[in-house]
Short mmCIF file of N, CA and C in Angstrom, two decimals:
data_model
loop_
_atom_site.label_atom_id
_atom_site.label_comp_id
_atom_site.label_asym_id
_atom_site.label_seq_id
_atom_site.Cartn_x
_atom_site.Cartn_y
_atom_site.Cartn_z
N GLY O 289 1.79 -19.30 -9.01
CA GLY O 289 0.66 -20.14 -8.84
C GLY O 289 0.15 -20.06 -7.41
N GLY O 290 -0.98 -20.61 -7.23
CA GLY O 290 -1.60 -20.66 -5.93
C GLY O 290 -2.95 -21.30 -6.04
N HIS O 291 -3.75 -21.14 -5.01
CA HIS O 291 -5.09 -21.69 -5.06
C HIS O 291 -6.03 -20.90 -4.16
N ILE O 292 -7.32 -21.12 -4.38
CA ILE O 292 -8.36 -20.44 -3.63
C ILE O 292 -9.27 -21.48 -3.00
N VAL O 293 -9.55 -21.32 -1.72
CA VAL O 293 -10.51 -22.18 -1.03
C VAL O 293 -11.68 -21.29 -0.63
N SER O 294 -12.88 -21.65 -1.09
CA SER O 294 -14.07 -20.85 -0.78
C SER O 294 -14.85 -21.50 0.36
N TYR O 295 -15.32 -20.66 1.27
CA TYR O 295 -16.10 -21.09 2.42
C TYR O 295 -17.48 -20.46 2.36
N GLU O 296 -18.27 -20.69 3.38
CA GLU O 296 -19.60 -20.09 3.46
C GLU O 296 -19.50 -18.57 3.62
N ASN O 297 -20.60 -17.89 3.36
CA ASN O 297 -20.73 -16.45 3.58
C ASN O 297 -19.73 -15.63 2.79
N GLN O 298 -19.45 -16.06 1.57
CA GLN O 298 -18.56 -15.34 0.65
C GLN O 298 -17.16 -15.11 1.21
N LEU O 299 -16.66 -16.06 1.99
CA LEU O 299 -15.30 -15.99 2.53
C LEU O 299 -14.41 -16.91 1.72
N SER O 300 -13.31 -16.37 1.21
CA SER O 300 -12.35 -17.17 0.46
C SER O 300 -10.96 -16.96 1.04
N PHE O 301 -10.15 -18.00 0.97
CA PHE O 301 -8.77 -17.95 1.43
C PHE O 301 -7.88 -18.18 0.22
N VAL O 302 -7.04 -17.20 -0.09
CA VAL O 302 -6.16 -17.28 -1.26
C VAL O 302 -4.75 -17.57 -0.79
N THR O 303 -4.12 -18.54 -1.42
CA THR O 303 -2.72 -18.87 -1.14
C THR O 303 -1.89 -18.60 -2.39
N ILE O 304 -0.83 -17.85 -2.22
CA ILE O 304 0.13 -17.61 -3.31
C ILE O 304 1.36 -18.44 -2.97
N HIS O 305 1.60 -19.49 -3.73
CA HIS O 305 2.71 -20.39 -3.44
C HIS O 305 4.06 -19.68 -3.51
N GLY O 306 4.92 -20.00 -2.56
CA GLY O 306 6.28 -19.45 -2.54
C GLY O 306 6.39 -18.03 -2.08
N SER O 307 5.36 -17.52 -1.39
CA SER O 307 5.38 -16.10 -1.03
C SER O 307 5.59 -15.83 0.45
N GLY O 308 5.25 -16.74 1.32
CA GLY O 308 5.30 -16.43 2.75
C GLY O 308 4.24 -15.38 3.07
N HIS O 309 4.47 -14.61 4.11
CA HIS O 309 3.47 -13.61 4.51
C HIS O 309 3.70 -12.25 3.86
N MET O 310 4.75 -12.09 3.10
CA MET O 310 5.06 -10.82 2.44
C MET O 310 4.90 -10.97 0.92
N VAL O 311 3.69 -11.24 0.49
CA VAL O 311 3.44 -11.52 -0.93
C VAL O 311 3.96 -10.41 -1.85
N PRO O 312 3.65 -9.13 -1.59
CA PRO O 312 4.14 -8.09 -2.52
C PRO O 312 5.67 -8.01 -2.61
N GLN O 313 6.35 -8.38 -1.55
CA GLN O 313 7.80 -8.31 -1.57
C GLN O 313 8.42 -9.53 -2.25
N THR O 314 7.88 -10.71 -1.98
CA THR O 314 8.50 -11.93 -2.51
C THR O 314 7.92 -12.38 -3.85
N ARG O 315 6.67 -12.03 -4.13
CA ARG O 315 6.01 -12.41 -5.39
C ARG O 315 5.23 -11.22 -5.93
N PRO O 316 5.91 -10.15 -6.34
CA PRO O 316 5.20 -8.92 -6.74
C PRO O 316 4.23 -9.10 -7.91
N ARG O 317 4.57 -9.89 -8.90
CA ARG O 317 3.66 -10.07 -10.03
C ARG O 317 2.40 -10.81 -9.60
N ALA O 318 2.56 -11.83 -8.78
CA ALA O 318 1.39 -12.57 -8.28
C ALA O 318 0.53 -11.67 -7.40
N ALA O 319 1.17 -10.84 -6.59
CA ALA O 319 0.42 -9.91 -5.72
C ALA O 319 -0.38 -8.92 -6.55
N LEU O 320 0.23 -8.38 -7.60
CA LEU O 320 -0.47 -7.43 -8.46
C LEU O 320 -1.65 -8.10 -9.16
N ARG O 321 -1.46 -9.31 -9.64
CA ARG O 321 -2.54 -10.04 -10.30
C ARG O 321 -3.70 -10.29 -9.33
N LEU O 322 -3.38 -10.71 -8.11
CA LEU O 322 -4.41 -10.93 -7.10
C LEU O 322 -5.14 -9.63 -6.79
N LEU O 323 -4.42 -8.56 -6.60
CA LEU O 323 -5.02 -7.26 -6.30
C LEU O 323 -5.95 -6.81 -7.43
N ARG O 324 -5.50 -6.97 -8.67
CA ARG O 324 -6.35 -6.59 -9.81
C ARG O 324 -7.64 -7.41 -9.84
N HIS O 325 -7.54 -8.70 -9.56
CA HIS O 325 -8.74 -9.54 -9.52
C HIS O 325 -9.68 -9.07 -8.42
N LEU O 326 -9.14 -8.73 -7.26
CA LEU O 326 -9.98 -8.28 -6.15
C LEU O 326 -10.64 -6.94 -6.45
N VAL O 327 -9.88 -6.00 -6.99
CA VAL O 327 -10.39 -4.66 -7.26
C VAL O 327 -11.45 -4.67 -8.35
N HIS O 328 -11.26 -5.48 -9.36
CA HIS O 328 -12.18 -5.51 -10.49
C HIS O 328 -13.32 -6.52 -10.30
N GLY O 329 -13.39 -7.12 -9.12
CA GLY O 329 -14.50 -8.00 -8.80
C GLY O 329 -14.58 -9.27 -9.61
N LYS O 330 -13.44 -9.82 -9.99
CA LYS O 330 -13.43 -11.01 -10.83
C LYS O 330 -13.35 -12.31 -10.03
N MET O 331 -13.37 -12.22 -8.72
CA MET O 331 -13.30 -13.42 -7.91
C MET O 331 -14.67 -13.69 -7.31
N GLY O 332 -15.32 -14.74 -7.79
CA GLY O 332 -16.65 -15.08 -7.32
C GLY O 332 -16.61 -15.92 -6.06
N GLU O 333 -17.79 -16.24 -5.56
CA GLU O 333 -17.84 -17.02 -4.33
C GLU O 333 -17.80 -18.52 -4.59
N ASP O 334 -17.91 -18.93 -5.83
CA ASP O 334 -17.77 -20.36 -6.13
C ASP O 334 -16.94 -20.54 -7.38
N SER O 335 -16.49 -21.74 -7.62
CA SER O 335 -15.56 -21.99 -8.73
C SER O 335 -16.20 -21.76 -10.09
N LYS O 336 -17.53 -21.82 -10.20
CA LYS O 336 -18.18 -21.60 -11.49
C LYS O 336 -18.13 -20.15 -11.90
N SER O 337 -18.18 -19.21 -10.94
CA SER O 337 -18.18 -17.80 -11.28
C SER O 337 -16.81 -17.16 -11.09
N MET O 338 -15.85 -17.90 -10.60
CA MET O 338 -14.56 -17.34 -10.26
C MET O 338 -13.64 -17.26 -11.48
N THR O 339 -13.00 -16.14 -11.67
CA THR O 339 -11.96 -16.03 -12.66
C THR O 339 -10.70 -16.61 -12.03
N LEU O 340 -10.11 -17.57 -12.69
CA LEU O 340 -8.96 -18.25 -12.11
C LEU O 340 -7.72 -17.37 -12.18
N LEU O 341 -6.86 -17.51 -11.18
CA LEU O 341 -5.61 -16.78 -11.18
C LEU O 341 -4.61 -17.41 -12.14
N SER O 342 -4.76 -18.68 -12.41
CA SER O 342 -3.95 -19.38 -13.40
C SER O 342 -4.77 -20.55 -13.93
N PRO O 343 -4.40 -21.09 -15.08
CA PRO O 343 -5.15 -22.23 -15.62
C PRO O 343 -5.07 -23.42 -14.66
N LYS O 344 -6.12 -24.21 -14.66
CA LYS O 344 -6.12 -25.41 -13.82
C LYS O 344 -5.06 -26.38 -14.32
N ILE O 345 -4.52 -27.14 -13.37
CA ILE O 345 -3.52 -28.15 -13.69
C ILE O 345 -4.17 -29.51 -13.56
N GLU O 346 -3.77 -30.42 -14.43
CA GLU O 346 -4.28 -31.79 -14.36
C GLU O 346 -4.00 -32.39 -12.99
N SER O 347 -4.74 -33.43 -12.66
CA SER O 347 -4.54 -34.11 -11.38
C SER O 347 -3.18 -34.80 -11.36
N ASP O 348 -2.70 -35.10 -10.15
CA ASP O 348 -1.43 -35.82 -10.02
C ASP O 348 -1.48 -37.16 -10.74
N ASP O 349 -2.63 -37.83 -10.66
CA ASP O 349 -2.77 -39.13 -11.33
C ASP O 349 -2.63 -38.99 -12.84
N ALA O 350 -3.29 -37.98 -13.40
CA ALA O 350 -3.21 -37.77 -14.85
C ALA O 350 -1.78 -37.41 -15.28
N ILE O 351 -1.12 -36.58 -14.49
CA ILE O 351 0.25 -36.18 -14.83
C ILE O 351 1.20 -37.37 -14.74
N SER O 352 1.01 -38.20 -13.71
CA SER O 352 1.92 -39.35 -13.53
C SER O 352 1.79 -40.37 -14.66
N GLU O 353 0.66 -40.37 -15.36
CA GLU O 353 0.46 -41.30 -16.47
C GLU O 353 1.02 -40.77 -17.79
N MET O 354 1.45 -39.51 -17.83
CA MET O 354 1.98 -38.93 -19.07
C MET O 354 3.40 -39.43 -19.32
N THR O 355 3.73 -39.57 -20.61
CA THR O 355 5.11 -39.85 -20.98
C THR O 355 5.90 -38.55 -20.81
N ASP O 356 7.20 -38.63 -20.88
CA ASP O 356 8.02 -37.42 -20.76
C ASP O 356 7.67 -36.41 -21.84
N ASP O 357 7.50 -36.87 -23.07
CA ASP O 357 7.16 -35.96 -24.17
C ASP O 357 5.77 -35.34 -23.97
N GLU O 358 4.80 -36.15 -23.53
CA GLU O 358 3.46 -35.61 -23.27
C GLU O 358 3.51 -34.56 -22.16
N PHE O 359 4.30 -34.84 -21.13
CA PHE O 359 4.41 -33.89 -20.02
C PHE O 359 5.04 -32.58 -20.48
N LYS O 360 6.11 -32.65 -21.25
CA LYS O 360 6.77 -31.44 -21.76
C LYS O 360 5.80 -30.63 -22.61
N HIS O 361 5.04 -31.30 -23.46
CA HIS O 361 4.05 -30.62 -24.30
C HIS O 361 2.96 -29.99 -23.42
N TYR O 362 2.48 -30.73 -22.43
CA TYR O 362 1.45 -30.23 -21.52
C TYR O 362 1.94 -28.98 -20.78
N VAL O 363 3.13 -29.03 -20.22
CA VAL O 363 3.67 -27.89 -19.48
C VAL O 363 3.87 -26.69 -20.40
N SER O 364 4.36 -26.93 -21.60
CA SER O 364 4.55 -25.84 -22.56
C SER O 364 3.22 -25.15 -22.87
N ASN O 365 2.19 -25.93 -23.14
CA ASN O 365 0.87 -25.35 -23.41
C ASN O 365 0.29 -24.65 -22.19
N TRP O 366 0.50 -25.23 -21.01
CA TRP O 366 0.00 -24.61 -19.78
C TRP O 366 0.67 -23.26 -19.56
N MET O 367 1.97 -23.19 -19.77
CA MET O 367 2.71 -21.93 -19.59
C MET O 367 2.21 -20.86 -20.56
N LYS O 368 1.98 -21.22 -21.80
CA LYS O 368 1.46 -20.26 -22.78
C LYS O 368 0.10 -19.73 -22.34
N SER O 369 -0.74 -20.64 -21.88
CA SER O 369 -2.07 -20.25 -21.42
C SER O 369 -1.98 -19.36 -20.17
N ALA O 370 -1.09 -19.68 -19.25
CA ALA O 370 -0.93 -18.90 -18.02
C ALA O 370 -0.43 -17.49 -18.32
N LYS O 371 0.43 -17.35 -19.29
CA LYS O 371 0.95 -16.03 -19.64
C LYS O 371 -0.11 -15.15 -20.28
N LYS O 372 -1.09 -15.76 -20.93
CA LYS O 372 -2.17 -14.99 -21.56
C LYS O 372 -3.19 -14.51 -20.56
N SER O 373 -3.37 -15.26 -19.47
CA SER O 373 -4.43 -14.91 -18.50
C SER O 373 -4.02 -13.80 -17.58
#
């Protein structure tokens, strides 16, 4: 997982969680996915045109209101969706 912050003039900052500065060494699958998105031009300058690197996650508030069973179901569905993307 990670996130993208978009700035003016088509500048974006991508963070790959848990990777440090050596993304290909510590998170090779995430690095390959990011590289493929960059090479194939799937990363837009705003969130409406951007292909996400992973499905969006509910807000902390929404997650904290879930029961344990709802959370397990949510995470299971999120993982299935993430594996397809």
